[in-house]
Coordinates of C-alpha atoms in Angstrom, one line a residue:
X1 CA -8.0 7.4 -11.1
X2 CA -5.6 6.3 -13.8
X3 CA -8.0 4.5 -16.2
X4 CA -9.8 4.9 -19.6
X5 CA -12.8 7.2 -19.7
X6 CA -11.9 9.2 -16.5
X7 CA -11.4 12.6 -18.2
X8 CA -15.0 13.7 -17.4
X9 CA -14.4 12.9 -13.8
X10 CA -11.2 14.8 -13.7
X11 CA -12.9 17.8 -15.4
X12 CA -15.6 17.9 -12.6
X13 CA -12.9 17.8 -9.9
X14 CA -11.0 20.6 -11.5
X15 CA -14.0 22.9 -12.0
X16 CA -15.5 24.1 -8.8
X17 CA -16.3 21.0 -6.7
X18 CA -17.0 22.2 -3.1
X19 CA -13.8 21.6 -1.1
X20 CA -15.8 20.4 1.9
X21 CA -17.1 17.6 -0.2
X22 CA -13.9 16.6 -1.9
X23 CA -13.2 13.6 0.2
X24 CA -16.7 12.1 -0.3
X25 CA -16.5 13.0 -4.0
X26 CA -13.2 11.3 -4.4
X27 CA -14.6 8.1 -2.8
X28 CA -17.5 8.2 -5.3
X29 CA -15.2 8.8 -8.3
X30 CA -13.0 5.9 -7.1
X31 CA -16.0 3.7 -7.0
X32 CA -17.0 4.8 -10.5
X33 CA -13.5 4.0 -11.7
X34 CA -13.7 0.5 -10.2
X35 CA -17.2 0.0 -11.7
X36 CA -15.9 0.9 -15.2
X37 CA -12.9 -1.4 -14.8
X38 CA -15.2 -4.3 -13.7
X39 CA -17.3 -3.8 -16.8
X40 CA -14.1 -4.1 -18.9
X41 CA -13.3 -7.4 -17.1
X42 CA -16.8 -8.8 -17.6
X43 CA -16.7 -7.9 -21.3
X44 CA -13.3 -9.6 -21.6
X45 CA -14.9 -12.8 -20.2
X46 CA -17.5 -12.6 -22.9
X47 CA -20.3 -11.8 -20.5
X48 CA -23.4 -9.7 -21.3
X49 CA -23.1 -6.8 -18.9
X50 CA -26.8 -6.1 -19.3
X51 CA -27.8 -9.6 -18.2
X52 CA -30.0 -9.5 -15.1
X53 CA -27.6 -11.3 -12.8
X54 CA -24.6 -9.3 -14.0
X55 CA -26.1 -5.8 -14.4
X56 CA -25.3 -4.6 -10.9
X57 CA -22.1 -6.6 -10.5
X58 CA -19.8 -3.7 -11.2
X59 CA -21.5 -1.7 -8.4
X60 CA -21.4 -4.6 -6.0
X61 CA -17.8 -5.3 -6.7
X62 CA -16.8 -1.7 -6.2
X63 CA -18.6 -1.5 -2.9
X64 CA -17.1 -4.8 -1.6
X65 CA -13.6 -3.8 -2.6
X66 CA -13.8 -0.3 -1.0
X67 CA -15.2 -1.8 2.2
X68 CA -12.6 -4.6 2.2
X69 CA -9.7 -2.2 1.8
X70 CA -11.0 0.6 4.1
X71 CA -7.8 0.2 6.2
X72 CA -6.0 2.5 3.8
X73 CA -8.2 5.3 5.1
X74 CA -7.8 4.5 8.8
X75 CA -5.1 5.3 11.3
X76 CA -4.3 2.8 14.1
X77 CA -2.9 5.7 16.2
X78 CA -6.4 7.3 16.3
X79 CA -7.9 4.1 17.6
X80 CA -5.3 3.6 20.4
X81 CA -5.5 7.3 21.6
X82 CA -8.1 7.7 24.2
X83 CA -8.4 4.0 24.9
X84 CA -5.4 3.7 27.3
X85 CA -6.5 3.4 30.9
X86 CA -4.5 3.6 34.2
X87 CA -4.4 0.3 36.0
X88 CA -2.3 -0.1 39.2
X89 CA -0.1 -3.2 39.2
X90 CA 3.5 -4.4 39.5
X91 CA 6.0 -1.7 39.3
X92 CA 8.6 -2.1 36.5
X93 CA 11.3 -2.6 39.2
X94 CA 9.4 -5.5 40.8
X95 CA 10.4 -9.0 40.1
X96 CA 8.0 -10.3 37.6
X97 CA 7.2 -10.0 33.9
X98 CA 6.0 -6.4 33.7
X99 CA 4.3 -3.5 35.3
X100 CA 0.9 -2.1 34.5
X101 CA -1.7 -4.7 35.4
X102 CA 0.9 -7.2 36.3
X103 CA 1.2 -9.7 33.4
X104 CA 0.6 -11.0 30.0
X105 CA -2.7 -10.0 28.3
X106 CA -4.0 -12.1 25.3
X107 CA -7.0 -11.8 23.1
X108 CA -7.4 -15.0 21.0
X109 CA -9.3 -16.1 17.9
X110 CA -9.9 -12.8 16.2
X111 CA -11.3 -13.6 12.8
X112 CA -10.5 -11.4 9.9
X113 CA -10.1 -11.6 6.1
X114 CA -7.6 -9.7 4.0
X115 CA -7.0 -9.4 0.3
X116 CA -3.8 -11.2 -1.0
X117 CA -1.5 -8.7 -2.6
X118 CA -0.3 -11.3 -5.1
X119 CA -3.7 -12.3 -6.6
X120 CA -6.3 -10.0 -5.1
X121 CA -8.3 -13.0 -3.7
X122 CA -9.4 -12.9 0.0
X123 CA -7.6 -15.0 2.6
X124 CA -8.7 -15.9 6.1
X125 CA -6.9 -14.7 9.2
X126 CA -7.2 -16.0 12.7
X127 CA -5.3 -13.6 14.9
X128 CA -4.0 -14.1 18.5
X129 CA -2.5 -10.9 20.0
X130 CA -0.9 -10.4 23.3
X131 CA 1.0 -7.7 25.2
X132 CA 2.7 -7.1 28.5
X133 CA 1.5 -3.8 30.0
X134 CA 3.9 -1.3 31.4
X135 CA 3.7 2.2 32.9
X136 CA 0.5 1.2 34.6
X137 CA -1.4 1.5 31.3
X138 CA -3.7 -1.0 29.7
X139 CA -5.6 -0.8 26.4
X140 CA -9.3 -1.4 26.0
X141 CA -9.5 -5.0 24.8
X142 CA -11.7 -4.2 21.8
X143 CA -9.0 -1.9 20.4
X144 CA -6.6 -4.8 19.9
X145 CA -9.1 -6.2 17.4
X146 CA -9.7 -2.9 15.8
X147 CA -6.0 -2.1 15.3
X148 CA -5.5 -5.5 13.7
X149 CA -8.4 -5.0 11.4
X150 CA -7.0 -1.7 10.2
X151 CA -4.1 -3.5 8.6
X152 CA -6.0 -6.6 7.6
X153 CA -8.3 -4.5 5.5
X154 CA -5.5 -3.7 3.0
X155 CA -3.7 -5.7 0.3
X156 CA -1.5 -7.9 2.4
X157 CA 0.8 -10.9 2.8
X158 CA 0.9 -12.7 6.2
X159 CA 4.3 -11.7 7.6
X160 CA 3.9 -8.0 6.8
X161 CA 0.4 -8.0 8.3
X162 CA 1.8 -9.5 11.5
X163 CA 4.7 -7.0 11.6
X164 CA 2.5 -4.0 11.0
X165 CA 0.0 -4.9 13.7
X166 CA 2.9 -5.6 16.1
X167 CA 4.6 -2.3 15.4
X168 CA 1.4 -0.2 15.6
X169 CA 0.4 -1.7 19.0
X170 CA 4.0 -1.3 20.4
X171 CA 4.1 2.4 19.3
X172 CA 0.6 3.1 20.6
X173 CA 0.7 1.3 24.0
X174 CA 4.4 1.4 24.7
X175 CA 4.2 -1.9 26.6
X176 CA 7.0 -4.2 27.7
X177 CA 6.3 -6.1 24.5
X178 CA 3.8 -7.2 21.9
X179 CA 3.3 -10.7 20.4
X180 CA 1.3 -11.6 17.3
X181 CA 0.4 -15.0 15.9
X182 CA -1.6 -15.2 12.6
X183 CA -3.1 -18.4 11.3
X184 CA -3.7 -17.6 7.6
X185 CA -5.6 -19.7 5.1
X186 CA -5.6 -19.0 1.3
X187 CA -8.0 -20.8 -1.0
X188 CA -6.0 -22.9 -3.5
X189 CA -8.1 -22.2 -6.5
X190 CA -7.4 -24.6 -9.4
X191 CA -7.1 -23.6 -13.0
X192 CA -8.8 -25.5 -15.8
X193 CA -5.5 -26.5 -17.4
X194 CA -4.0 -28.5 -14.5
X195 CA -6.7 -29.6 -12.1
X196 CA -10.1 -29.8 -13.9
X197 CA -10.5 -33.5 -13.2
X198 CA -8.2 -33.8 -10.1
X199 CA -10.5 -34.7 -7.2
X200 CA -7.4 -34.7 -4.9
X201 CA -6.7 -31.0 -5.4
X202 CA -5.7 -29.4 -2.2
X203 CA -8.3 -26.8 -1.2
X204 CA -6.3 -24.5 1.1
X205 CA -2.7 -23.2 1.6
X206 CA -2.0 -22.5 5.2
X207 CA 0.7 -20.7 7.1
X208 CA 1.5 -19.6 10.7
X209 CA 3.4 -16.4 11.2
X210 CA 4.5 -14.4 14.2
X211 CA 5.9 -11.0 15.1
X212 CA 7.2 -9.8 18.4
X213 CA 8.6 -6.7 20.0
X214 CA 10.3 -5.9 23.4
X215 CA 10.3 -8.9 25.6
X216 CA 9.0 -11.0 22.7
X217 CA 11.9 -9.9 20.4
X218 CA 13.7 -13.2 21.2
X219 CA 11.8 -16.2 19.9
X220 CA 13.2 -18.4 22.7
X221 CA 12.2 -16.1 25.5
X222 CA 10.1 -17.3 28.5
X223 CA 7.4 -14.9 27.4
X224 CA 6.9 -16.7 24.2
X225 CA 6.7 -19.9 26.2
X226 CA 3.8 -18.3 28.2
X227 CA 2.1 -17.1 25.0
X228 CA 2.2 -20.6 23.4
X229 CA 1.2 -22.2 26.6
X230 CA -2.1 -20.3 26.5
X231 CA -2.5 -21.3 22.8
X232 CA -1.7 -24.9 23.0
X233 CA -5.3 -26.1 22.9
X234 CA -5.7 -24.1 19.6
X235 CA -3.5 -26.7 18.0
X236 CA -0.6 -24.3 17.4
X237 CA 2.8 -25.8 17.3
X238 CA 5.7 -23.4 18.0
X239 CA 7.9 -25.3 15.6
X240 CA 5.6 -24.6 12.7
X241 CA 5.5 -20.8 13.2
X242 CA 7.5 -18.4 11.1
X243 CA 9.2 -15.9 13.4
X244 CA 9.9 -12.3 12.5
X245 CA 13.1 -12.1 10.5
X246 CA 12.6 -15.7 9.3
X247 CA 12.0 -16.6 5.7
X248 CA 8.3 -17.1 4.9
X249 CA 7.8 -19.4 1.9
X250 CA 7.2 -17.2 -1.1
X251 CA 4.8 -19.7 -2.4
X252 CA 2.2 -18.8 0.2
X253 CA 0.0 -17.5 -2.6
X254 CA -0.9 -20.3 -5.0
X255 CA -0.7 -17.9 -7.9
X256 CA 3.1 -17.8 -7.3
X257 CA 5.5 -20.5 -8.3
X258 CA 8.4 -21.5 -6.1
X259 CA 10.6 -21.8 -9.2
X260 CA 9.6 -18.5 -10.7
X261 CA 8.9 -16.2 -7.8
X262 CA 11.5 -13.8 -9.2
X263 CA 9.8 -13.7 -12.6
X264 CA 7.8 -10.6 -13.6
X265 CA 4.4 -12.2 -14.1
X266 CA 3.1 -9.0 -15.7
X267 CA 4.8 -10.4 -18.8
X268 CA 2.6 -13.5 -18.9
X269 CA 1.6 -14.0 -22.5
X270 CA -1.9 -14.4 -24.0
X271 CA -3.6 -12.0 -21.6
X272 CA -5.8 -9.1 -22.8
X273 CA -3.8 -5.9 -22.0
X274 CA -7.0 -3.9 -21.6
X275 CA -8.1 -6.3 -18.8
X276 CA -4.7 -6.0 -17.1
X277 CA -4.9 -2.2 -17.3
X278 CA -8.4 -2.4 -15.8
X279 CA -7.1 -4.3 -12.7
X280 CA -4.2 -1.8 -12.4
X281 CA -6.8 1.0 -12.3
X282 CA -8.7 -0.9 -9.5
X283 CA -5.5 -1.0 -7.4
X284 CA -4.9 2.7 -7.9
X285 CA -8.5 3.5 -7.0
X286 CA -8.2 1.6 -3.8
X287 CA -5.2 3.7 -2.7
X288 CA -2.4 1.3 -3.8
X289 CA 0.6 2.0 -6.0
X290 CA 0.4 -0.5 -8.9
X291 CA 4.2 -0.1 -9.5
X292 CA 5.1 -1.2 -6.0
X293 CA 7.4 -4.2 -6.4
X294 CA 5.0 -6.7 -4.8
X295 CA 2.1 -5.6 -6.9
X296 CA 3.8 -5.4 -10.3
X297 CA 2.5 -8.8 -11.4
X298 CA -0.8 -8.8 -9.5
X299 CA -3.0 -7.5 -12.4
X300 CA -1.8 -10.2 -14.7
X301 CA -2.2 -12.9 -12.1
X302 CA -5.7 -11.7 -11.3
X303 CA -6.7 -11.7 -15.0
X304 CA -5.1 -15.1 -15.5
X305 CA -7.2 -16.5 -12.7
X306 CA -10.4 -14.8 -13.8
X307 CA -10.0 -16.2 -17.3
X308 CA -10.7 -19.6 -15.8
X309 CA -14.4 -18.6 -16.0
X310 CA -14.5 -17.6 -19.6
X311 CA -17.4 -19.5 -21.1
X312 CA -15.7 -20.8 -24.2
X313 CA -12.7 -22.0 -22.3
X314 CA -14.4 -24.6 -20.0
X315 CA -16.8 -25.6 -22.8
X316 CA -14.0 -26.6 -25.1
X317 CA -12.1 -28.5 -22.4
X318 CA -15.0 -30.6 -21.1
X319 CA -17.5 -31.0 -23.9
X320 CA -15.8 -34.2 -25.1
X321 CA -15.4 -35.8 -21.7
X322 CA -19.0 -35.1 -20.7
X323 CA -21.0 -36.0 -23.8
X324 CA -18.6 -38.4 -25.4
X325 CA -20.0 -41.9 -25.4
X326 CA -23.5 -41.1 -24.1
X327 CA -26.1 -43.0 -26.1
X328 CA -29.3 -41.1 -26.0
X329 CA -31.1 -43.9 -27.8
X330 CA -31.3 -45.7 -24.4
X331 CA -33.9 -43.2 -23.1
X332 CA -37.1 -44.7 -21.9
X333 CA -40.3 -43.5 -20.3
X334 CA -38.5 -43.4 -17.0
X335 CA -39.7 -46.7 -15.5
X336 CA -37.6 -47.9 -12.7
X337 CA -35.3 -50.9 -13.2
X338 CA -35.0 -54.1 -11.1
X339 CA -33.2 -52.4 -8.3
X340 CA -35.8 -49.8 -7.9
X341 CA -35.3 -49.6 -4.1
X342 CA -31.6 -49.0 -4.3
X343 CA -30.4 -45.4 -4.1
X344 CA -27.1 -44.9 -5.9
X345 CA -25.0 -42.0 -4.7
X346 CA -21.8 -40.1 -5.2
X347 CA -20.8 -37.7 -2.4
X348 CA -18.1 -35.1 -1.9
X349 CA -17.5 -34.3 -5.6
X350 CA -15.5 -31.0 -5.3
X351 CA -16.2 -27.9 -7.3
X352 CA -14.9 -24.4 -7.6
X353 CA -16.8 -21.4 -8.9
X354 CA -17.0 -17.7 -9.1
X355 CA -19.9 -15.6 -7.7
X356 CA -21.3 -13.6 -10.5
X357 CA -22.6 -10.9 -8.1
X358 CA -19.2 -10.0 -6.4
X359 CA -16.6 -11.7 -8.6
X360 CA -15.3 -13.6 -5.5
X361 CA -14.8 -17.4 -5.4
X362 CA -17.0 -20.0 -3.8
X363 CA -16.2 -23.6 -3.5
X364 CA -17.5 -26.8 -2.0
X365 CA -18.8 -30.3 -2.7
X366 CA -21.7 -31.8 -4.6
X367 CA -23.6 -34.9 -3.5
X368 CA -25.7 -36.7 -6.1
X369 CA -28.3 -39.5 -5.6
X370 CA -30.3 -41.3 -8.2
X371 CA -32.4 -44.3 -9.1
X372 CA -31.6 -46.5 -12.2
X373 CA -34.4 -46.6 -14.7
X374 CA -34.9 -49.4 -17.3
X375 CA -32.3 -49.3 -20.0
X376 CA -29.8 -47.2 -18.0
X377 CA -26.6 -47.9 -16.2
X378 CA -25.0 -46.2 -13.2
X379 CA -23.0 -43.1 -14.3
X380 CA -19.2 -43.2 -13.9
X381 CA -17.9 -41.0 -11.1
X382 CA -15.5 -39.3 -13.5
X383 CA -18.4 -38.3 -15.7
X384 CA -20.4 -36.9 -12.7
X385 CA -17.2 -35.0 -11.6
X386 CA -16.8 -33.6 -15.2
X387 CA -20.4 -32.3 -15.2
X388 CA -19.9 -30.7 -11.8
X389 CA -16.8 -28.9 -13.1
X390 CA -18.5 -28.0 -16.3
X391 CA -21.1 -25.9 -14.5
X392 CA -18.7 -24.8 -11.7
X393 CA -16.1 -23.0 -13.9
X394 CA -18.5 -20.2 -14.9
X395 CA -19.8 -17.0 -13.3
X396 CA -22.5 -18.6 -11.1
X397 CA -24.9 -18.5 -8.3
X398 CA -25.1 -21.7 -6.1
X399 CA -28.9 -22.2 -6.7
X400 CA -28.4 -22.2 -10.5
X401 CA -25.4 -24.5 -10.3
X402 CA -27.3 -27.1 -8.3
X403 CA -30.3 -27.0 -10.7
X404 CA -28.1 -27.2 -13.8
X405 CA -26.3 -30.3 -12.5
X406 CA -29.5 -32.0 -11.7
X407 CA -31.1 -31.2 -15.1
X408 CA -28.1 -32.4 -17.0
X409 CA -27.8 -35.7 -15.1
X410 CA -31.6 -36.4 -15.1
X411 CA -32.0 -37.5 -18.8
X412 CA -29.0 -39.7 -18.5
X413 CA -30.7 -41.8 -15.8
X414 CA -34.4 -41.6 -16.5
X415 CA -35.3 -38.6 -14.4
X416 CA -35.0 -39.6 -10.8
X417 CA -32.2 -37.4 -9.4
X418 CA -31.4 -35.4 -6.2
X419 CA -28.5 -33.0 -6.0
X420 CA -27.2 -31.3 -2.9
X421 CA -24.5 -28.6 -3.1
X422 CA -22.6 -27.4 0.0
X423 CA -20.4 -24.3 -0.4
X424 CA -18.4 -21.7 1.4
X425 CA -18.7 -18.2 -0.1
X426 CA -15.8 -15.8 0.3
X427 CA -18.2 -13.0 -0.8
X428 CA -20.3 -13.8 2.3
X429 CA -17.3 -14.0 4.7
X430 CA -15.4 -11.0 3.4
X431 CA -18.6 -8.9 3.8
X432 CA -19.1 -10.0 7.4
X433 CA -22.3 -11.8 6.8
X434 CA -21.1 -15.3 7.6
X435 CA -18.6 -16.5 10.2
X436 CA -15.6 -18.6 9.1
X437 CA -16.5 -22.2 8.9
X438 CA -20.2 -21.6 8.0
X439 CA -21.5 -22.8 4.6
X440 CA -24.6 -22.8 2.4
X441 CA -26.5 -25.8 1.1
X442 CA -28.8 -25.9 -1.9
X443 CA -30.9 -28.8 -3.3
X444 CA -32.5 -29.8 -6.6
X445 CA -35.0 -32.7 -6.5
X446 CA -36.4 -34.4 -9.7
X447 CA -38.7 -37.3 -10.4
X448 CA -39.3 -39.9 -7.7
X449 CA -37.3 -38.1 -5.0
X450 CA -39.9 -35.3 -5.0
X451 CA -42.6 -37.8 -3.8
X452 CA -40.7 -40.6 -2.2
X453 CA -39.8 -39.0 1.2
X454 CA -38.2 -42.2 2.5
X455 CA -35.8 -42.4 -0.5
X456 CA -34.9 -38.7 -0.1
X457 CA -34.3 -39.1 3.6
X458 CA -32.1 -42.2 2.9
X459 CA -30.0 -40.2 0.5
X460 CA -29.6 -37.2 2.8
X461 CA -28.5 -39.5 5.6
X462 CA -25.8 -40.8 3.4
X463 CA -24.1 -37.4 3.2
X464 CA -21.1 -37.2 5.4
X465 CA -21.7 -35.2 8.6
X466 CA -18.3 -33.6 8.3
X467 CA -18.1 -32.3 4.7
X468 CA -14.8 -32.3 2.9
X469 CA -15.5 -28.7 1.9
X470 CA -14.5 -27.5 5.4
X471 CA -11.5 -25.4 5.4
X472 CA -8.7 -25.4 8.0

């Protein structure tokens, strides 16, 4: 288990636990270790671990992490065995691409998520897998997806994920060759130091990687030409793909710096060593080795990212920019001004936040509409963006975030405000509840917008139909 307070668990294991239950007991103790570590992280953020929204977070995080890394406990060989079927076709000596069923087999658009080994945040994977049968053997198509998922549900980086899926399928099927293309998208989560007011912040880091065996070993082979020919309408450009043996950009994960990728980021200063140790314990409980070269700096990077959501941190950075210069003496009884029929709006204000239930990021855009009351002026876009960031960089739920933004803006304008937040939640996607590309919308309606249906409809129509929150 490798963490503080585990001696009582070790004592129970060493003193008469039924051998037949050891595996299940080990899983439960691993979850208990993760729960304890998550409590340490929450306390390090200054959170009240007995608060209603937080109280069950350690349990939810432990369950999500164990489910999301279940691949460590699965064997791809077990999946392939028993799923190979005889299928007459071209003999290997026949002119053509292969034996078995006679040609290239591709399964496209398999959606997965995986946890990045550099920062422990989930990243999205769209997998295209193909193979050329031989020996008159074909594999049940669903097993291609299941084998890929075994390796996706581990701490990963794109090229190794592609290589491991390719190798496992080649060993299990023994085909003429296997080809893998992965489209990977990593959320580019900003930190409060560099991007708090940067509305041009890039939301995603994307990469295309490949791996091939057998007839796909040569990246210039005709078989790769066939493979890409069947993917061309997916918008995949062969020239943008990293091939096996190539050099994948080490800055794939936004937590890494191109200039300092060789630096041991476990030595980052200013981090609570107890929090760093807690993350190391989580890695060990999941079945990983925290001393593995690629994971040495991961606990520090995760803690550094998590500290973006420390309450005092964001309050200090934005208090002046939000409240500075606001003259509350201008408040009136909320009567509308001369342009009482004009709906002012700001749309697509980006935000980033952290789900307080699962400690996983969600991000999106906020749309704000309002009327101007007597004695008030339109609010600067930069001020609205600061308010959105102020409430985003906290442990949050989307409904509360939307309400807090509306309640903060309302007294600055006279009370007639509507706020719509659209967000994509990695906690929903990583747990299989939402499909990639889906998002959630929440609203808060105050003052005139709650009774003036035409005004509300006019504002909603002004929201772009293609939201800027959409990922790749």
